């Protein structure tokens, strides 16, 4: 492969695949995205990928760099995870066979931890992106999504990480309880903070608090938006309790710009943690640029 | 209404409506059921009810006694909840208007608790049924379903109760993580017990343990059935931690016969609690008989 300066960046998320056209150091064009509410099978993946990026080229080969490929059934076998501790900037993208000859697909390996067993599926790329923008940064990077990853970073290495299904649980329960999506405000208010502190101090009450929300909905006590903020507060409090060894006394960077990410920011600030922020898109693109550079260095 | 001895018993569950034809004290015929995966609106409810029981009569009026009616949108306003402490045997069914003249629909009120705010949506009926079969029984009744209700019973009264969304969470997450339904065995084994005890001792780690399962699935560590038993174990351990004041040192009756109910039984036994059991169907029918008797006593 020649070191040509145009390539395509793709992030495979839990329910959406996003792509950007990258040329050199220029600011990339607008994101394109395609929904994948039921995830990705080996059969559907390439079709979705072409739907997303097919309009960007007529012939090939085109270099496509993806993060999160392990969300596709068989990919976990093809792209070995990298065990921590590891420098995310040194993760070597792996060539993955696809049937369309116009595409040369390279996948960024996820991270793997033996104890407690865990993996990343794209957040290793966002961590690399944040670190590229903030050289020599030590602390904890919290990537918020359907799963949230807390990565402890020291001397450019991810030393350990821990992920939580908080976003997924919030989304499923908001649906089940017919509360609607998380609102964009209310994250600094009493409803949210009280809920968050209730499960931070008594995390075992989580499932009971959640049923209390159902009761409040049935009894007409509280607007749906307030109940969904409360729901997120309960989950976040429990997560902050479990991840306390990660964030207590640390610099924390929250990656994400969803309503839930606002909740993380508000909750961490309330607990006295100094919080920096970066958008998910900025971190993802910066991380895929790091991977592209690692790929060029391989040649 | 005359005290005629034939009537129809209906339980409106979270995702399924069940009905039985009752004649005097005779053992009722087989259950009929209709799925309602998206719950019940005012518009769909009566159609589903007729689909379920319409074949059982040509003319009317037919007495239909239902539990769980508050799951239908507007019903929570029509059938006031009864505040605890209350004797479930004394709950008075309330006449609810329906458009089909062949049906006289009576609803068993749910229970309501002010602090922590909570309601029951059918479990009050199962508690009444268990107590009818076990007069003067004191202890804690644990009704397992998509939500699980723990009811503290003393001198025929429900003194307090607490409900958990554990079943709902297990079902949603098994779906999300593509683990398949809960298996019918494995509930006394090490995988389940270890998972349950992990979150019983450290409930705040719940969301992190759940992401660990995703990692194990991605890495191919463990069969789907074992992972789903582990998932249920994590949720149950957290619930047992929060409900400890209910079951510790008490007689416990577990109502239910799903795989999840087996999990509750195994977990409680492991914690040294003496456990009795009753099937959900038996408790529901017995409870609706109690309500029918209360209705006859009203006349």
Coordinates of C-alpha atoms in Angstrom, one line a residue:
Chain A
X1 CA 0.0 0.0 0.0
X2 CA 1.3 3.4 -0.9
X3 CA 1.2 6.3 1.6
X4 CA -1.5 8.1 -0.2
X5 CA -3.1 10.9 1.9
X6 CA -6.8 10.2 1.3
X7 CA -8.5 7.5 3.3
X8 CA -11.8 6.7 5.0
X9 CA -12.3 6.6 8.8
X10 CA -15.1 4.3 10.1
X11 CA -16.3 3.7 13.7
X12 CA -18.5 0.7 14.2
X13 CA -20.7 1.6 17.2
X14 CA -23.2 -0.6 19.1
X15 CA -26.1 0.6 17.0
X16 CA -24.7 3.0 14.4
X17 CA -21.8 3.0 12.0
X18 CA -20.2 6.3 11.2
X19 CA -17.7 7.3 8.5
X20 CA -15.6 10.3 7.5
X21 CA -13.5 11.1 4.4
X22 CA -10.0 12.1 5.5
X23 CA -7.5 13.9 3.4
X24 CA -4.1 14.7 5.0
X25 CA -4.5 16.9 8.1
X26 CA -7.5 18.7 6.7
X27 CA -10.7 18.9 8.8
X28 CA -12.8 16.0 7.6
X29 CA -16.2 16.5 5.9
X30 CA -19.4 15.9 7.7
X31 CA -20.0 12.5 9.2
X32 CA -22.1 10.0 7.4
X33 CA -23.9 7.4 9.4
X34 CA -26.1 4.3 9.0
X35 CA -28.2 2.7 11.8
X36 CA -27.7 -0.9 12.8
X37 CA -30.2 -1.3 15.6
X38 CA -29.7 -5.1 15.7
X39 CA -25.9 -5.1 15.5
X40 CA -23.9 -6.6 12.7
X41 CA -23.6 -10.1 11.3
X42 CA -20.9 -11.3 9.0
X43 CA -23.6 -11.2 6.3
X44 CA -24.9 -7.7 6.9
X45 CA -21.7 -5.9 7.7
X46 CA -20.2 -5.4 4.3
X47 CA -23.6 -4.3 2.9
X48 CA -23.9 -1.7 5.6
X49 CA -20.3 -0.5 5.0
X50 CA -20.9 -0.1 1.3
X51 CA -24.2 1.7 1.9
X52 CA -22.2 4.1 4.1
X53 CA -19.1 4.7 2.1
X54 CA -19.8 3.3 -1.4
X55 CA -20.7 6.7 -2.8
X56 CA -17.2 8.1 -1.9
X57 CA -15.3 6.1 -4.6
X58 CA -15.7 4.5 -8.0
X59 CA -12.5 2.5 -8.2
X60 CA -9.9 1.4 -5.8
X61 CA -8.1 0.5 -3.8
X62 CA -9.3 2.7 -1.0
X63 CA -7.8 2.5 2.5
X64 CA -10.6 2.1 5.1
X65 CA -9.6 2.2 8.7
X66 CA -12.2 0.9 11.2
X67 CA -12.5 0.9 15.0
X68 CA -15.0 -1.4 16.8
X69 CA -14.8 -4.2 14.2
X70 CA -15.1 -6.8 17.0
X71 CA -18.8 -6.0 17.1
X72 CA -19.1 -8.0 13.8
X73 CA -19.5 -11.7 14.7
X74 CA -16.4 -13.4 13.2
X75 CA -14.1 -10.4 13.5
X76 CA -13.1 -11.1 17.1
X77 CA -11.2 -14.1 15.7
X78 CA -9.6 -12.2 12.8
X79 CA -8.4 -9.2 14.8
X80 CA -6.7 -10.3 18.1
X81 CA -7.3 -8.0 21.0
X82 CA -4.2 -6.4 22.6
X83 CA -3.6 -7.1 26.2
X84 CA -3.2 -4.2 28.7
X85 CA -0.9 -2.6 29.7
X86 CA -0.4 -1.2 26.2
X87 CA 0.2 2.2 24.5
X88 CA -2.9 2.8 22.4
X89 CA -0.8 4.8 19.9
X90 CA 1.1 1.7 19.1
X91 CA -1.8 -0.6 18.2
X92 CA -1.2 -2.0 14.7
X93 CA -4.2 -2.1 12.4
X94 CA -4.8 -5.5 10.9
X95 CA -5.8 -6.2 7.3
X96 CA -9.2 -7.9 7.1
X97 CA -10.4 -9.6 4.0
X98 CA -13.6 -8.2 2.3
X99 CA -15.2 -9.3 -0.9
X100 CA -15.3 -5.8 -2.6
X101 CA -11.9 -5.4 -4.4
X102 CA -12.2 -1.6 -4.1
X103 CA -11.7 -1.7 -0.4
X104 CA -8.7 -2.5 1.7
X105 CA -10.1 -2.7 5.2
X106 CA -7.8 -2.3 8.2
X107 CA -9.1 -2.8 11.8
X108 CA -7.8 -1.2 15.0
X109 CA -7.4 -4.0 17.6
X110 CA -9.5 -3.6 20.8
X111 CA -8.0 -3.9 24.2
X112 CA -8.3 -7.0 26.3
X113 CA -7.9 -7.4 30.1
X114 CA -7.6 -10.8 31.8
X115 CA -8.8 -9.8 35.3
X116 CA -11.5 -8.7 35.5
X117 CA -12.1 -10.0 32.0
X118 CA -13.1 -7.1 29.7
X119 CA -12.6 -5.8 26.2
X120 CA -12.9 -2.5 24.4
X121 CA -14.7 -2.2 21.0
X122 CA -13.7 1.3 19.8
X123 CA -12.9 3.1 23.0
X124 CA -9.2 2.2 22.6
X125 CA -9.3 4.4 19.5
X126 CA -11.0 7.3 21.4
X127 CA -8.4 7.0 24.2
X128 CA -5.6 7.2 21.6
X129 CA -7.3 10.2 20.0
X130 CA -7.6 12.1 23.3
X131 CA -4.0 11.3 24.2
X132 CA -2.8 12.5 20.7
X133 CA -4.5 15.8 21.5
X134 CA -3.2 15.9 25.1
X135 CA 0.4 14.5 25.1
X136 CA 1.8 13.3 28.4
X137 CA -1.7 13.4 30.0
X138 CA -2.1 11.1 33.0
X139 CA -5.4 10.3 34.6
X140 CA -8.6 8.5 33.7
X141 CA -10.4 8.7 30.4
X142 CA -14.1 8.0 30.6
X143 CA -15.6 7.2 27.1
X144 CA -19.4 7.4 27.4
X145 CA -21.6 5.4 25.1
X146 CA -24.0 2.4 25.2
X147 CA -21.1 1.0 27.2
X148 CA -18.9 3.3 29.1
X149 CA -15.2 2.6 29.4
X150 CA -13.0 3.9 32.2
X151 CA -9.3 3.7 31.2
X152 CA -6.5 4.4 33.6
X153 CA -3.7 6.1 31.6
X154 CA -0.2 6.6 32.8
X155 CA 2.9 7.4 30.7
X156 CA 0.9 7.0 27.5
X157 CA -0.2 3.5 28.5
X158 CA -3.6 2.2 29.3
X159 CA -2.7 0.4 32.6
X160 CA -6.2 -1.0 33.2
X161 CA -9.8 -0.4 32.3
X162 CA -13.3 -1.2 33.3
X163 CA -16.5 -1.0 31.3
X164 CA -20.1 -0.6 32.4
X165 CA -23.3 -1.3 30.5
X166 CA -24.9 1.8 31.9
X167 CA -25.9 3.5 28.7
X168 CA -27.4 0.3 27.3
X169 CA -29.4 -0.3 30.6
X170 CA -30.7 3.3 30.5
X171 CA -31.8 3.0 26.9
X172 CA -33.5 -0.3 27.4
X173 CA -35.3 0.8 30.6
X174 CA -36.4 4.1 29.2
X175 CA -38.0 2.1 26.3
X176 CA -39.6 -0.5 28.6
X177 CA -41.0 2.1 31.0
X178 CA -42.2 4.3 28.0
X179 CA -40.2 7.3 29.4
X180 CA -38.9 8.5 26.0
X181 CA -35.3 9.4 25.3
X182 CA -33.0 11.2 27.8
X183 CA -33.6 14.9 27.8
X184 CA -30.8 17.4 27.0
X185 CA -31.2 19.3 30.3
X186 CA -31.8 18.6 33.9
X187 CA -28.4 17.0 34.5
X188 CA -27.2 19.5 37.2
X189 CA -30.5 19.7 39.0
X190 CA -31.7 18.2 42.2
X191 CA -33.7 15.4 40.7
X192 CA -30.6 14.0 38.9
X193 CA -28.1 14.7 41.7
X194 CA -30.3 13.2 44.4
X195 CA -30.9 10.1 42.4
X196 CA -27.2 9.7 41.6
X197 CA -26.2 10.1 45.3
X198 CA -28.9 7.7 46.4
X199 CA -27.4 4.7 44.5
X200 CA -23.8 6.0 45.0
X201 CA -24.3 5.6 48.8
X202 CA -26.6 2.5 48.5
X203 CA -25.9 0.8 45.1
X204 CA -27.7 -2.4 46.0
X205 CA -31.0 -0.6 45.9
X206 CA -30.7 0.1 42.2
X207 CA -33.3 -2.4 40.9
X208 CA -35.7 -1.3 43.7
X209 CA -35.3 2.4 42.8
X210 CA -36.0 1.5 39.2
X211 CA -39.3 -0.1 40.2
X212 CA -40.0 3.0 42.2
X213 CA -39.9 4.9 39.0
X214 CA -42.4 2.6 37.4
X215 CA -44.7 3.2 40.4
X216 CA -44.2 7.0 40.1
X217 CA -45.1 6.7 36.4
X218 CA -48.2 4.6 37.2
X219 CA -49.3 7.0 39.9
X220 CA -48.7 10.1 37.7
X221 CA -46.0 11.5 40.0
X222 CA -43.5 13.3 37.8
X223 CA -43.0 14.1 34.1
X224 CA -41.5 11.5 31.9
X225 CA -38.4 13.6 31.3
X226 CA -37.7 14.0 35.0
X227 CA -38.3 10.3 35.5
X228 CA -35.8 9.4 32.8
X229 CA -33.2 11.8 34.3
X230 CA -33.8 10.1 37.6
X231 CA -33.4 6.7 36.0
X232 CA -30.0 7.7 34.5
X233 CA -29.1 9.2 37.9
X234 CA -29.7 5.8 39.6
X235 CA -27.5 3.9 37.1
X236 CA -24.8 6.6 37.2
X237 CA -24.6 6.6 41.0
X238 CA -24.1 2.8 41.0
X239 CA -21.5 3.1 38.3
X240 CA -19.6 5.9 40.1
X241 CA -19.6 3.7 43.3
X242 CA -18.1 0.8 41.4
X243 CA -15.6 2.9 39.5
X244 CA -14.5 5.1 42.5
X245 CA -11.0 3.6 42.5
X246 CA -10.7 4.9 38.9
X247 CA -11.8 8.5 39.3
X248 CA -11.2 9.4 43.0
X249 CA -8.3 11.9 43.2
X250 CA -7.7 11.6 39.4
X251 CA -7.9 14.0 36.5
X252 CA -10.9 12.8 34.5
X253 CA -11.6 13.3 30.8
X254 CA -15.2 12.6 29.7
X255 CA -15.4 11.7 26.0
X256 CA -18.9 12.1 24.7
X257 CA -21.6 14.7 23.9
X258 CA -24.8 12.8 24.5
X259 CA -27.3 13.7 27.3
X260 CA -25.8 10.8 29.2
X261 CA -22.3 12.3 28.9
X262 CA -23.7 15.5 30.4
X263 CA -24.9 13.3 33.3
X264 CA -21.4 11.9 33.8
X265 CA -19.9 15.3 33.8
X266 CA -22.4 16.7 36.3
X267 CA -22.1 13.7 38.6
X268 CA -18.2 13.7 38.6
X269 CA -18.1 17.5 39.2
X270 CA -20.5 17.0 42.1
X271 CA -18.1 14.5 43.5
X272 CA -15.3 17.0 43.3
X273 CA -13.4 15.5 40.4
X274 CA -11.8 17.9 37.9
X275 CA -13.4 17.1 34.5
X276 CA -12.1 17.8 31.0
X277 CA -14.2 17.1 27.9
X278 CA -13.8 16.1 24.3
X279 CA -16.5 15.3 21.8
X280 CA -16.9 11.6 20.7
X281 CA -16.4 12.6 17.1
X282 CA -13.2 14.5 17.7
X283 CA -11.7 11.7 19.8
X284 CA -12.7 9.0 17.3
X285 CA -11.3 10.8 14.3
X286 CA -8.1 11.8 16.1
X287 CA -7.7 8.1 17.2
X288 CA -8.2 6.8 13.7
X289 CA -5.6 9.3 12.5
X290 CA -3.2 7.8 15.1
X291 CA -4.0 4.3 13.8
X292 CA -3.5 5.5 10.2
X293 CA -0.1 6.8 11.2
X294 CA 0.8 3.4 12.8
X295 CA -0.3 1.7 9.6
X296 CA 2.0 4.0 7.5
X297 CA 4.9 3.3 9.9
X298 CA 4.4 -0.4 9.3
X299 CA 5.0 -0.1 5.6
Chain B
X1 CA -75.3 -9.2 40.3
X2 CA -76.4 -12.6 41.4
X3 CA -74.0 -15.0 43.1
X4 CA -73.8 -17.3 40.2
X5 CA -71.1 -19.8 40.4
X6 CA -69.4 -19.4 36.9
X7 CA -67.0 -16.6 36.2
X8 CA -63.8 -15.8 34.4
X9 CA -60.5 -15.1 36.0
X10 CA -58.0 -12.9 34.2
X11 CA -54.5 -11.8 35.1
X12 CA -52.9 -8.9 33.1
X13 CA -49.2 -9.5 33.1
X14 CA -46.4 -7.3 31.8
X15 CA -46.4 -9.0 28.4
X16 CA -49.1 -11.7 28.5
X17 CA -52.7 -11.8 29.5
X18 CA -54.0 -15.1 31.0
X19 CA -57.5 -16.4 31.6
X20 CA -59.3 -19.3 33.3
X21 CA -62.9 -20.4 33.4
X22 CA -64.0 -20.9 37.0
X23 CA -67.0 -22.9 38.1
X24 CA -67.5 -23.1 41.9
X25 CA -64.7 -24.8 43.6
X26 CA -63.9 -27.0 40.7
X27 CA -60.4 -27.1 39.3
X28 CA -60.4 -24.7 36.5
X29 CA -59.7 -25.7 32.9
X30 CA -56.5 -25.0 31.1
X31 CA -55.2 -21.5 31.0
X32 CA -55.7 -19.5 27.8
X33 CA -53.2 -16.7 27.1
X34 CA -52.5 -14.0 24.6
X35 CA -49.2 -12.2 24.2
X36 CA -49.0 -8.4 24.6
X37 CA -45.3 -7.7 24.0
X38 CA -45.9 -3.9 23.9
X39 CA -48.2 -3.7 26.8
X40 CA -51.8 -2.4 26.7
X41 CA -53.3 0.8 25.6
X42 CA -56.9 1.8 26.3
X43 CA -57.5 1.1 22.6
X44 CA -56.0 -2.4 22.4
X45 CA -57.0 -3.8 25.8
X46 CA -60.6 -4.7 25.2
X47 CA -59.8 -6.3 21.8
X48 CA -57.1 -8.5 23.5
X49 CA -59.5 -9.4 26.3
X50 CA -62.2 -10.5 23.8
X51 CA -59.6 -12.4 21.8
X52 CA -58.8 -14.2 25.0
X53 CA -62.2 -14.9 26.5
X54 CA -64.7 -14.2 23.8
X55 CA -65.1 -17.8 22.8
X56 CA -66.2 -18.7 26.3
X57 CA -69.7 -17.1 26.1
X58 CA -72.3 -16.1 23.6
X59 CA -74.6 -13.8 25.7
X60 CA -74.2 -12.1 29.0
X61 CA -73.7 -10.8 31.5
X62 CA -70.5 -12.6 32.4
X63 CA -68.5 -11.8 35.5
X64 CA -64.8 -11.2 34.7
X65 CA -62.5 -10.6 37.5
X66 CA -59.0 -9.2 36.6
X67 CA -55.8 -8.5 38.4
X68 CA -53.1 -6.2 37.1
X69 CA -55.5 -3.8 35.3
X70 CA -53.3 -0.8 36.2
X71 CA -51.1 -2.0 33.4
X72 CA -53.7 -0.5 31.0
X73 CA -53.1 3.2 30.5
X74 CA -56.2 4.9 32.0
X75 CA -57.0 2.2 34.5
X76 CA -54.8 3.6 37.3
X77 CA -57.3 6.4 37.5
X78 CA -60.3 4.2 37.6
X79 CA -59.2 1.7 40.1
X80 CA -57.6 3.4 43.1
X81 CA -54.7 1.6 44.7
X82 CA -55.1 0.5 48.3
X83 CA -52.5 1.9 50.7
X84 CA -50.5 -0.5 52.9
X85 CA -50.8 -1.8 55.6
X86 CA -53.9 -3.7 54.2
X87 CA -55.3 -7.3 54.3
X88 CA -55.2 -8.4 50.7
X89 CA -58.2 -10.7 51.4
X90 CA -60.3 -7.5 51.9
X91 CA -59.5 -5.7 48.7
X92 CA -62.8 -4.8 47.1
X93 CA -63.0 -5.4 43.3
X94 CA -64.1 -2.3 41.4
X95 CA -66.6 -2.3 38.5
X96 CA -64.8 -0.9 35.4
X97 CA -66.8 0.2 32.3
X98 CA -66.2 -1.8 29.0
X99 CA -68.0 -1.3 25.8
X100 CA -69.1 -5.0 25.3
X101 CA -72.4 -5.5 27.1
X102 CA -71.8 -9.2 27.6
X103 CA -69.0 -8.4 30.1
X104 CA -69.1 -7.1 33.6
X105 CA -65.5 -6.4 34.4
X106 CA -64.3 -6.1 38.0
X107 CA -60.7 -5.2 38.8
X108 CA -58.7 -6.1 41.9
X109 CA -57.0 -2.9 43.3
X110 CA -53.2 -3.0 43.5
X111 CA -51.3 -2.0 46.6
X112 CA -49.7 1.4 47.0
X113 CA -46.9 2.4 49.3
X114 CA -45.9 6.0 50.0
X115 CA -42.3 5.6 51.2
X116 CA -40.5 4.3 49.3
X117 CA -43.1 4.9 46.6
X118 CA -44.2 1.6 45.0
X119 CA -47.2 -0.2 43.6
X120 CA -48.2 -3.8 42.8
X121 CA -49.9 -4.7 39.5
X122 CA -51.2 -8.2 40.2
X123 CA -48.9 -9.5 42.9
X124 CA -51.4 -8.3 45.6
X125 CA -53.6 -11.1 44.1
X126 CA -50.9 -13.7 44.3
X127 CA -50.2 -12.8 47.9
X128 CA -53.9 -13.1 48.7
X129 CA -53.9 -16.5 47.0
X130 CA -50.9 -17.8 48.9
X131 CA -52.4 -16.6 52.2
X132 CA -55.8 -18.3 51.4
X133 CA -53.9 -21.6 51.0
X134 CA -51.7 -20.9 54.0
X135 CA -53.9 -19.3 56.7
X136 CA -52.1 -17.4 59.5
X137 CA -48.8 -17.5 57.6
X138 CA -46.3 -14.9 58.7
X139 CA -43.2 -14.1 56.7
X140 CA -42.2 -12.8 53.3
X141 CA -43.8 -13.6 50.0
X142 CA -41.6 -13.2 46.9
X143 CA -43.6 -13.0 43.7
X144 CA -41.2 -13.5 40.8
X145 CA -42.0 -12.1 37.4
X146 CA -40.8 -9.4 35.0
X147 CA -40.9 -7.4 38.3
X148 CA -40.4 -9.2 41.6
X149 CA -42.4 -8.1 44.6
X150 CA -41.3 -8.8 48.2
X151 CA -44.3 -8.5 50.5
X152 CA -43.8 -8.6 54.3
X153 CA -46.9 -10.3 55.7
X154 CA -47.9 -10.3 59.4
X155 CA -51.4 -11.1 60.8
X156 CA -52.9 -11.5 57.3
X157 CA -51.8 -7.9 56.4
X158 CA -49.2 -6.8 53.9
X159 CA -47.2 -4.5 56.1
X160 CA -44.8 -3.2 53.5
X161 CA -43.5 -4.3 50.1
X162 CA -40.6 -3.6 47.7
X163 CA -40.4 -4.4 44.1
X164 CA -37.4 -4.9 41.8
X165 CA -37.2 -4.8 38.0
X166 CA -34.8 -7.8 38.0
X167 CA -36.7 -10.0 35.6
X168 CA -37.2 -7.2 33.1
X169 CA -33.5 -6.3 33.3
X170 CA -32.5 -9.9 32.8
X171 CA -34.8 -10.3 29.8
X172 CA -33.7 -7.1 28.1
X173 CA -30.0 -7.8 28.6
X174 CA -30.2 -11.4 27.5
X175 CA -31.7 -10.0 24.3
X176 CA -29.2 -7.2 23.9
X177 CA -26.2 -9.5 24.5
X178 CA -27.7 -12.3 22.3
X179 CA -27.5 -14.8 25.0
X180 CA -30.9 -16.4 24.4
X181 CA -33.5 -17.1 27.1
X182 CA -32.6 -18.3 30.6
X183 CA -32.1 -22.0 30.7
X184 CA -34.1 -24.3 33.0
X185 CA -31.1 -25.7 34.8
X186 CA -27.8 -24.5 36.2
X187 CA -29.4 -22.6 39.1
X188 CA -27.8 -24.5 41.9
X189 CA -24.3 -24.7 40.3
X190 CA -21.1 -22.8 40.9
X191 CA -21.5 -20.4 38.0
X192 CA -24.8 -19.1 39.3
X193 CA -23.9 -19.1 43.0
X194 CA -20.6 -17.4 42.4
X195 CA -22.1 -14.7 40.3
X196 CA -24.9 -14.1 42.8
X197 CA -22.5 -13.9 45.7
X198 CA -20.2 -11.5 43.8
X199 CA -22.9 -8.8 43.6
X200 CA -24.5 -9.6 46.9
X201 CA -21.2 -8.7 48.5
X202 CA -20.3 -5.9 46.0
X203 CA -23.6 -4.7 44.4
X204 CA -22.1 -1.5 43.0
X205 CA -20.1 -3.7 40.5
X206 CA -23.3 -4.8 38.8
X207 CA -23.0 -2.8 35.5
X208 CA -19.3 -3.7 35.3
X209 CA -19.9 -7.4 35.8
X210 CA -22.5 -7.2 33.0
X211 CA -19.9 -5.7 30.7
X212 CA -17.6 -8.5 31.7
X213 CA -20.2 -10.9 30.4
X214 CA -20.1 -9.1 27.0
X215 CA -16.4 -9.4 27.0
X216 CA -16.6 -13.1 27.8
X217 CA -19.1 -13.5 24.9
X218 CA -16.8 -11.6 22.5
X219 CA -13.8 -13.6 23.6
X220 CA -15.7 -16.9 23.3
X221 CA -15.3 -17.7 27.0
X222 CA -18.3 -19.7 28.1
X223 CA -21.5 -21.0 26.6
X224 CA -24.4 -18.6 26.1
X225 CA -26.6 -20.6 28.6
X226 CA -23.9 -20.3 31.3
X227 CA -23.4 -16.6 30.6
X228 CA -27.2 -16.0 30.9
X229 CA -27.3 -17.9 34.2
X230 CA -24.4 -15.7 35.3
X231 CA -26.2 -12.6 34.2
X232 CA -29.2 -13.6 36.3
X233 CA -26.9 -14.4 39.2
X234 CA -25.5 -10.8 39.1
X235 CA -28.9 -9.2 39.1
X236 CA -30.2 -11.6 41.8
X237 CA -27.2 -11.0 44.1
X238 CA -27.8 -7.2 43.9
X239 CA -31.5 -7.7 44.6
X240 CA -30.9 -10.0 47.6
X241 CA -28.5 -7.4 48.9
X242 CA -31.1 -4.7 48.7
X243 CA -34.0 -6.9 50.0
X244 CA -31.9 -8.4 52.8
X245 CA -34.1 -6.7 55.5
X246 CA -37.0 -8.5 53.9
X247 CA -35.7 -12.1 53.8
X248 CA -33.1 -12.3 56.6
X249 CA -34.4 -14.5 59.4
X250 CA -37.8 -14.8 57.8
X251 CA -39.9 -17.6 56.3
X252 CA -39.9 -17.0 52.5
X253 CA -42.4 -18.1 50.0
X254 CA -41.3 -17.9 46.4
X255 CA -44.2 -17.7 44.0
X256 CA -43.3 -18.6 40.4
X257 CA -42.1 -21.4 38.2
X258 CA -40.0 -19.7 35.6
X259 CA -36.2 -20.4 35.4
X260 CA -35.7 -17.1 37.1
X261 CA -37.9 -18.3 40.0
X262 CA -35.6 -21.3 40.3
X263 CA -32.8 -18.9 40.7
X264 CA -34.5 -17.0 43.5
X265 CA -35.1 -20.3 45.3
X266 CA -31.5 -21.5 44.9
X267 CA -30.1 -18.1 45.9
X268 CA -32.3 -17.9 49.0
X269 CA -31.5 -21.4 50.1
X270 CA -27.8 -20.7 49.7
X271 CA -28.2 -17.8 52.1
X272 CA -29.8 -20.1 54.6
X273 CA -33.4 -18.9 54.2
X274 CA -36.2 -21.5 54.6
X275 CA -38.1 -21.4 51.2
X276 CA -41.6 -22.6 50.4
X277 CA -42.9 -22.5 46.9
X278 CA -46.2 -22.1 45.0
X279 CA -46.8 -21.9 41.2
X280 CA -47.7 -18.6 39.8
X281 CA -50.9 -20.1 38.3
X282 CA -52.0 -21.6 41.6
X283 CA -51.4 -18.4 43.5
X284 CA -53.1 -16.2 40.8
X285 CA -56.3 -18.4 40.6
X286 CA -56.5 -18.7 44.4
X287 CA -56.1 -14.9 44.7
X288 CA -58.8 -14.2 42.1
X289 CA -61.1 -16.6 44.0
X290 CA -60.5 -14.6 47.2
X291 CA -61.4 -11.4 45.2
X292 CA -64.6 -13.1 43.8
X293 CA -65.6 -14.0 47.4
X294 CA -65.0 -10.3 48.4
X295 CA -67.2 -9.3 45.5
X296 CA -70.0 -11.7 46.5
X297 CA -69.7 -10.4 50.1
X298 CA -70.3 -6.8 48.8
X299 CA -73.6 -7.7 47.2

